[in-house]
mmCIF file of C-alpha atoms in Angstrom:
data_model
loop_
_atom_site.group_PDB
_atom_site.id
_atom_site.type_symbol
_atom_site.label_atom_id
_atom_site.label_comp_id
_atom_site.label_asym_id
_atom_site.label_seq_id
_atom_site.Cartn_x
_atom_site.Cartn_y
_atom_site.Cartn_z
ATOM 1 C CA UNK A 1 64.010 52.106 78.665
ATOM 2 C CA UNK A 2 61.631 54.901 80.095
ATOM 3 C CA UNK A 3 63.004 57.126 77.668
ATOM 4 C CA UNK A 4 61.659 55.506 74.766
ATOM 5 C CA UNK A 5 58.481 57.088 75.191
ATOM 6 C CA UNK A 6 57.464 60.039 73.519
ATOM 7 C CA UNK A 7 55.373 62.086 75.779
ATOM 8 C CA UNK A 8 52.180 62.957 73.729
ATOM 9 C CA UNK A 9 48.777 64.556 74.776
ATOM 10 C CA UNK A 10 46.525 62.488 72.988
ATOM 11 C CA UNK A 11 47.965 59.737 71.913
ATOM 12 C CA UNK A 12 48.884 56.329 73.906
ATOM 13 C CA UNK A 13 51.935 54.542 73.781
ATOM 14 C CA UNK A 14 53.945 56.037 70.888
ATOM 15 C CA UNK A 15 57.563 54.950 71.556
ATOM 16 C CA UNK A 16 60.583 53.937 69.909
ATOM 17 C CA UNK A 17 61.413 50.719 68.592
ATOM 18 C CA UNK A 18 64.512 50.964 66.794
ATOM 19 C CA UNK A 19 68.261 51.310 68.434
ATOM 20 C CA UNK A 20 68.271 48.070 70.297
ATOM 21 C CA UNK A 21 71.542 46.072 70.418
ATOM 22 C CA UNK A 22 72.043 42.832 68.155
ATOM 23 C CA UNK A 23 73.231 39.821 69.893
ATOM 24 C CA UNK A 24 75.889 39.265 66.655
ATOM 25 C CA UNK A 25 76.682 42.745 67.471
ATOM 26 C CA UNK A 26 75.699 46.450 66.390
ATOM 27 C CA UNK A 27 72.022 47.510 66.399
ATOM 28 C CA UNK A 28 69.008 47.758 65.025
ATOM 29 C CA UNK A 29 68.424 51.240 62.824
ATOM 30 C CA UNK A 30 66.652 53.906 64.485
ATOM 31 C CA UNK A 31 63.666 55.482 63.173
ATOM 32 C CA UNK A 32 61.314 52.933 63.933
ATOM 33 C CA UNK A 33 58.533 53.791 65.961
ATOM 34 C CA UNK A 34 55.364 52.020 67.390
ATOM 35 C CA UNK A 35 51.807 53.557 68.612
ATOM 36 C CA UNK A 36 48.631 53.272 69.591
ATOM 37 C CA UNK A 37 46.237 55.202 67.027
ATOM 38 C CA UNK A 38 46.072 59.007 66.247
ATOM 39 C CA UNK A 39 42.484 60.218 65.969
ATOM 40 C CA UNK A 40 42.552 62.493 68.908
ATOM 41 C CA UNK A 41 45.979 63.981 68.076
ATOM 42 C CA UNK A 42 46.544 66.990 69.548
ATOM 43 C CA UNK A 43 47.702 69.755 67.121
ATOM 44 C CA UNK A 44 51.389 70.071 69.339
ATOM 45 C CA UNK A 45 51.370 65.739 68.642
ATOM 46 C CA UNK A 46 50.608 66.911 64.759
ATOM 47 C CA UNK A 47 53.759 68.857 64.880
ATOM 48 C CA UNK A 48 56.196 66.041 67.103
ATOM 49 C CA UNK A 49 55.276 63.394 64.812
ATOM 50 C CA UNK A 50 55.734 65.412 61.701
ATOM 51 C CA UNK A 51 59.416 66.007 63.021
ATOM 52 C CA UNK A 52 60.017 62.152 62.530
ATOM 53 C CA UNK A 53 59.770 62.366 59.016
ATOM 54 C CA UNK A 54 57.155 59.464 58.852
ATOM 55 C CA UNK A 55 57.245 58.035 55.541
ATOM 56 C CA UNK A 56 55.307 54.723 56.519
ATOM 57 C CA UNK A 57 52.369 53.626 58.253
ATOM 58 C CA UNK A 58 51.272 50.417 59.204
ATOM 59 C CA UNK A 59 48.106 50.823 60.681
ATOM 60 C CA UNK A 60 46.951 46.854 61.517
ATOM 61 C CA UNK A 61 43.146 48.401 63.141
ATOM 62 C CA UNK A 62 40.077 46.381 61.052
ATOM 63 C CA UNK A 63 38.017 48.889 58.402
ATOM 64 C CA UNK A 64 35.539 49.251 61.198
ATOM 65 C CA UNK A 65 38.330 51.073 63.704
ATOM 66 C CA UNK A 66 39.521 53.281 61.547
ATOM 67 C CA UNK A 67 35.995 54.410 60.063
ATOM 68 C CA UNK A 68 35.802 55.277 64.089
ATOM 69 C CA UNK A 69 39.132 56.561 64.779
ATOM 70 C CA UNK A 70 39.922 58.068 61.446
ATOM 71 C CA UNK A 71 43.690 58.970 61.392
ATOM 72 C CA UNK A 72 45.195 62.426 60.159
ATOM 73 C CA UNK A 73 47.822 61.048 57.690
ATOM 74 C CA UNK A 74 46.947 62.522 54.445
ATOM 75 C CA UNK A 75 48.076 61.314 50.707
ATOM 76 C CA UNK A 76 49.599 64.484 49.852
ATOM 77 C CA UNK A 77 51.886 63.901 53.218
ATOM 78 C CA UNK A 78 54.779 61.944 51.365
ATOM 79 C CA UNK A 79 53.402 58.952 53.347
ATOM 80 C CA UNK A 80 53.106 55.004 52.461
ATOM 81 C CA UNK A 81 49.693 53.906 54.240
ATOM 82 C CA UNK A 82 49.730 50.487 54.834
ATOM 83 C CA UNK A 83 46.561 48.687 56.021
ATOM 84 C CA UNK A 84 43.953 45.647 54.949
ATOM 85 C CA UNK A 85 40.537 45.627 54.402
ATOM 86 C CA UNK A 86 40.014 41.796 54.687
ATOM 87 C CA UNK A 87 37.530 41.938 57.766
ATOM 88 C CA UNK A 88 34.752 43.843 56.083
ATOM 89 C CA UNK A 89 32.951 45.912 57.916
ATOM 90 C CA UNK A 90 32.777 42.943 60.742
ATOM 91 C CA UNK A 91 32.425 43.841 64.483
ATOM 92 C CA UNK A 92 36.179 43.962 65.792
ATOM 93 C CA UNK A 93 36.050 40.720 68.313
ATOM 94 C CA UNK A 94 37.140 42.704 71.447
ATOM 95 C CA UNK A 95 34.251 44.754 71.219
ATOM 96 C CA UNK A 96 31.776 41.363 70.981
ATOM 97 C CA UNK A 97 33.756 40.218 73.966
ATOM 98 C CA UNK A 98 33.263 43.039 76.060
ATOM 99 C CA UNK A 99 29.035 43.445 74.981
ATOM 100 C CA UNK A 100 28.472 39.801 75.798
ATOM 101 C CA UNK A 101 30.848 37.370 77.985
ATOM 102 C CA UNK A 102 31.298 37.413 81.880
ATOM 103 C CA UNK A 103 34.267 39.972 82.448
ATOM 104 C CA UNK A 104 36.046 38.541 85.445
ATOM 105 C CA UNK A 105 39.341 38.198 85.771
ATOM 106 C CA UNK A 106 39.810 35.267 84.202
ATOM 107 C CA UNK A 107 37.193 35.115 81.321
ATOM 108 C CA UNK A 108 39.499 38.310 80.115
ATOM 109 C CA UNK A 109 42.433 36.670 80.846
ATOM 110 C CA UNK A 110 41.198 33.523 78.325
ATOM 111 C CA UNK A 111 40.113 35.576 76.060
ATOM 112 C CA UNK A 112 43.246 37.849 75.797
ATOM 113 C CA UNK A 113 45.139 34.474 75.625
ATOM 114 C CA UNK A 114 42.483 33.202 72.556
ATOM 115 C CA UNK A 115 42.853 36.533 71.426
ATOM 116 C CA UNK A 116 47.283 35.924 70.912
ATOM 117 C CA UNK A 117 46.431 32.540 69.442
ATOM 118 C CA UNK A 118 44.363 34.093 66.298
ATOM 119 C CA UNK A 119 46.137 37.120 65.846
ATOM 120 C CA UNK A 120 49.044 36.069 63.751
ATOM 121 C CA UNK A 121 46.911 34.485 61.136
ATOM 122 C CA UNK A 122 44.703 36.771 60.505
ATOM 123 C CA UNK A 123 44.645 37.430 56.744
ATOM 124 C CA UNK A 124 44.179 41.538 57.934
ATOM 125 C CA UNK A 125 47.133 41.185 60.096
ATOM 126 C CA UNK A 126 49.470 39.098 57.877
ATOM 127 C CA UNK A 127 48.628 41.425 54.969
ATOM 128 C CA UNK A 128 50.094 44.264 56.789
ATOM 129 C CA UNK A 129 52.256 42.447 58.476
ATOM 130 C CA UNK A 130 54.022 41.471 55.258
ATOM 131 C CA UNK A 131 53.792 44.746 53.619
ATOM 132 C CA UNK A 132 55.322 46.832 57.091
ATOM 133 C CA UNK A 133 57.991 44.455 56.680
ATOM 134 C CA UNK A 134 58.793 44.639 52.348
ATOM 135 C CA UNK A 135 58.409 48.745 53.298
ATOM 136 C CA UNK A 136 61.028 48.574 56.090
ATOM 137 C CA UNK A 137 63.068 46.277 52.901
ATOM 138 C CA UNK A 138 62.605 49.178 50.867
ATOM 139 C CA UNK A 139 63.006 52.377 53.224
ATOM 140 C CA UNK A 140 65.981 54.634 53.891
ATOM 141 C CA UNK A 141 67.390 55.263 56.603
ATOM 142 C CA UNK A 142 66.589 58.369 57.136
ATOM 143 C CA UNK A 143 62.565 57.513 57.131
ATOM 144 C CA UNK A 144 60.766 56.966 59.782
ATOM 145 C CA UNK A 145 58.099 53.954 60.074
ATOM 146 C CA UNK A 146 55.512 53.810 62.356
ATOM 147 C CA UNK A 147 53.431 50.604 63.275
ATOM 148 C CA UNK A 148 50.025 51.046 65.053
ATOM 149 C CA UNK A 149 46.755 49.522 66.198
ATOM 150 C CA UNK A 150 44.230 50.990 68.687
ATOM 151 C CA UNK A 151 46.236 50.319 71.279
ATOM 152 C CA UNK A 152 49.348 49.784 70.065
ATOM 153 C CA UNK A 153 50.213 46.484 72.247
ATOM 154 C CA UNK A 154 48.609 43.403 71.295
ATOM 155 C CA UNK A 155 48.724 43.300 66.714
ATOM 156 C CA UNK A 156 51.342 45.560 67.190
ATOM 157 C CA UNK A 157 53.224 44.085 69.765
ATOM 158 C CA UNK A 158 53.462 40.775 67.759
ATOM 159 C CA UNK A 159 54.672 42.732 64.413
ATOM 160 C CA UNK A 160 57.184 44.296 67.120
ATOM 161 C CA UNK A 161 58.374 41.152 68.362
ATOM 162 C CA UNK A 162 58.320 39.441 64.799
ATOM 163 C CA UNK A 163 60.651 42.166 63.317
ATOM 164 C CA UNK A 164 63.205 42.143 66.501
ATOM 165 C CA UNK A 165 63.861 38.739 66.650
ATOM 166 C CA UNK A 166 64.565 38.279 63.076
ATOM 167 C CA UNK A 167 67.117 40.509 63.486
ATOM 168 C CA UNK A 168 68.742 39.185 66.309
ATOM 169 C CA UNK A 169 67.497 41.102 69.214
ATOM 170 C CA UNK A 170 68.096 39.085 72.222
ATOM 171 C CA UNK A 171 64.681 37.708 72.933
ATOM 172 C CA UNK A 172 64.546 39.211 76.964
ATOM 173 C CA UNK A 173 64.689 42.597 75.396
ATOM 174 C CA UNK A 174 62.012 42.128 73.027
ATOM 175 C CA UNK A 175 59.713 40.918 75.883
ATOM 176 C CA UNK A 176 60.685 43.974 77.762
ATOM 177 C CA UNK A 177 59.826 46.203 74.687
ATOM 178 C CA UNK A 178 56.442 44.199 74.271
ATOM 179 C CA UNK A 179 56.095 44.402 77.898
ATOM 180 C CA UNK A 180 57.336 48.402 78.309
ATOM 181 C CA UNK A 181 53.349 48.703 77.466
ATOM 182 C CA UNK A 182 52.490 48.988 80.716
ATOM 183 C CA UNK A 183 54.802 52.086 82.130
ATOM 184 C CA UNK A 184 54.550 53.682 78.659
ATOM 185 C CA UNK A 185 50.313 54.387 79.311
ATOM 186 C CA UNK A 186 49.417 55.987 82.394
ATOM 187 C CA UNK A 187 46.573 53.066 83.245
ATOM 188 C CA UNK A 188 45.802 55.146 86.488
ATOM 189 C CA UNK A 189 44.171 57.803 84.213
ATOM 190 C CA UNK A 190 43.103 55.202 81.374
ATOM 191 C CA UNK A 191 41.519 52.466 83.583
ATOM 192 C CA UNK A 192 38.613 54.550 84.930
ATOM 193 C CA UNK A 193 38.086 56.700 81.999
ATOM 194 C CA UNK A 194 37.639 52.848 79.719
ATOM 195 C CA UNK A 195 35.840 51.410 82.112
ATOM 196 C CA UNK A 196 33.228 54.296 82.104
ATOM 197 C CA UNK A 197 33.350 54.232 78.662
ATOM 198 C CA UNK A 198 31.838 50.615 78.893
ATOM 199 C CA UNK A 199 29.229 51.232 81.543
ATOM 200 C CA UNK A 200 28.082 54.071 79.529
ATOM 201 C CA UNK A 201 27.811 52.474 76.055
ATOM 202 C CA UNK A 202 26.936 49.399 77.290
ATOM 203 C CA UNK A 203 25.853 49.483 79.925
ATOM 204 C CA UNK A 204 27.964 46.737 81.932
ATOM 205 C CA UNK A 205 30.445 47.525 84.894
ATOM 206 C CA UNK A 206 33.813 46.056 85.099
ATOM 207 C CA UNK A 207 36.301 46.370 88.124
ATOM 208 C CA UNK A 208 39.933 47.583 88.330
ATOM 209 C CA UNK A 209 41.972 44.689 87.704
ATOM 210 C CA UNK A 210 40.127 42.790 85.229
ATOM 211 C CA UNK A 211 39.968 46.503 83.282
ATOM 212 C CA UNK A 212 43.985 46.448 83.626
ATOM 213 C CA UNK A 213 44.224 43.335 82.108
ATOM 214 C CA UNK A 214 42.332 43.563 79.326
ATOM 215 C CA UNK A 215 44.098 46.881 78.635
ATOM 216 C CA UNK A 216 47.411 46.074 79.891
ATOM 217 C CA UNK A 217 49.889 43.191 78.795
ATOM 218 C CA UNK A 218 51.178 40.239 79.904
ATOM 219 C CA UNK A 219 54.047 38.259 79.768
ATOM 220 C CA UNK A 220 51.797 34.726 78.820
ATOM 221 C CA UNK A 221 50.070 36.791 76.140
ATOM 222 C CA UNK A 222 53.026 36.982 73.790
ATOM 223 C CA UNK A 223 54.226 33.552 74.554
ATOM 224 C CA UNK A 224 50.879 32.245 73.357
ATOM 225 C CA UNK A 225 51.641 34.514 70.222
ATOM 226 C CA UNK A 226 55.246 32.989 69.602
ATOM 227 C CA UNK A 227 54.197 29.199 70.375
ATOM 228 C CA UNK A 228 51.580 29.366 67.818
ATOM 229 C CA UNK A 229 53.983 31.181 65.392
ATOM 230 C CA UNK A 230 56.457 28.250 65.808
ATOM 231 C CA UNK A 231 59.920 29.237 64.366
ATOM 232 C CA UNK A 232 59.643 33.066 63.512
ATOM 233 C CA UNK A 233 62.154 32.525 60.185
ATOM 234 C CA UNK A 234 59.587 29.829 59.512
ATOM 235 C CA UNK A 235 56.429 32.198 59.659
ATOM 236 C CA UNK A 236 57.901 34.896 58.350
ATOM 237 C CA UNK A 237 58.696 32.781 55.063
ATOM 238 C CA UNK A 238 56.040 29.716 55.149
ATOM 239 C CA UNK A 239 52.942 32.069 56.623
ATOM 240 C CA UNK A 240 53.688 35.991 55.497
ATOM 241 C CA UNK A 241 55.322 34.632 52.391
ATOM 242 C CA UNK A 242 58.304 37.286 52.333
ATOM 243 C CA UNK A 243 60.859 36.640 50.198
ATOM 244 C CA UNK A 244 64.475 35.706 50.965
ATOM 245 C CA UNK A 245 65.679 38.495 49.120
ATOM 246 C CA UNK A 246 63.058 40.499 50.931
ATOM 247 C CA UNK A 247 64.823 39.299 54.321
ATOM 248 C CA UNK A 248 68.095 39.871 53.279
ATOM 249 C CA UNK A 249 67.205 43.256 52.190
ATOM 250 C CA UNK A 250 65.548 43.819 55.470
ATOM 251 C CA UNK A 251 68.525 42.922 57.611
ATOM 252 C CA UNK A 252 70.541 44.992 54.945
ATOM 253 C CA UNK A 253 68.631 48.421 55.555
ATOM 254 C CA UNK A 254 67.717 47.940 59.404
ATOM 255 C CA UNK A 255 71.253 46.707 60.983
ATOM 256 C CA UNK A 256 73.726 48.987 61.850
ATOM 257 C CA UNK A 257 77.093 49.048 63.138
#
């Protein structure tokens, strides 16, 4: 699945998503791509991504990341932004976490697993959640769609895994797509560079492995997501409040044979 990734310079993670087999047979349309966010896009990135023919982007970060990390999609681009600003200008929790608690191993470990409990109902996350998907309802399928955080692995990862299994991607494949994570980021470059990131903003000094797994994923992490989810059909209809014609559409446009 290696070759999913797309090699950029400056930004993590950016891989296919699409082009997966369907257990009732066929696959799932190409053109779908996830990521990690753009602000340091290099100008060669500029011109890969603009060869996708992006038309939408769900970008799940919090008002406060992207003020940070401002993107380079413009409005004059042809492109659907999709994003919430429910959280205010409120301190993104992960950055709390990391100024205040004990970072060993297993502190990060609880609080990545506290972390895939609350994600799906956040009204930020749902919001995009549900419009990514009524865009995908809409799109052709000659558009691409790309679906980002600041990472690209943990609100992503869930929207990932949300949208695959609906479909009827066999659910080891979308835990190996959730999981591709970590071989798509070179964490040997990214470890060090984050964790001196920390020391020098704030001062605190965190070690190898506990960095890895607060930047990494794991297996447990989107479990916790999908327990608390319940039935996926179910949350997709009872918590996101799509539509059944809105799901049949979906299937419609993102199912080939």
């Amino acid at each position: 699945m290696t070759d999913r990734v797309l090699p950029l310079s400056g930004v993590y993670n950016f891989r296919h998503f699409g082009a997966y087999p369907l257990q009732t047979g066929g696959k799932v349309r190409d053109c779908l791509y996830r990521s990690g966010q753009f602000s340091r896009a290099t100008a060669d990135d500029v011109q890969a991504i603009e060869s996708l023919n992006i038309r939408y982007v769900a970008d799940l970060r919090r008002p406060r990341e992207r003020e940070a990390e401002p993107s380079h999609w413009g409005e004059d681009d042809g492109i659907t932004l999709l994003s919430s600003d429910h959280a205010g200008h409120a301190e993104p929790p992960h950055l709390a976490f990391l100024r205040e608690s004990d970072l060993t191993l297993d502190n990060i470990r609880g609080f990545m697993i506290e972390t895939y409990r609350r994600l799906p109902f956040d009204a930020g996350n749902k919001a995009v959640f549900k419009a990514g998907f009524e865009a995908l309802a809409q799109s052709q399928a000659d558009e691409g769609f790309v679906v980002h955080c600041a990472a690209g692995k943990d609100r992503t990862g869930i929207f990932c895994a949300l949208l695959l299994t609906e479909l009827g991607v066999d659910p080891e494949v979308v835990r190996e797509d959730y999981l591709m994570t970590n071989t798509a980021v070179d964490y040997d470059d990214l470890a060090p560079r984050f964790a001196k990131r920390i020391r020098d903003t704030m001062g605190r000094d965190v070690g190898d492995r506990e960095i890895r797994a607060f930047l990494g994923v794991e297996d447990a992490y989107l479990t916790t997501a999908l327990e608390a989810m319940g039935d996926v059909q179910g949350y997709l209809r009872n918590e996101l409040g799509l539509s059944e014609a809105v799901i049949a559409q979906l299937h419609e446009r993102l199912k080939t044979s």
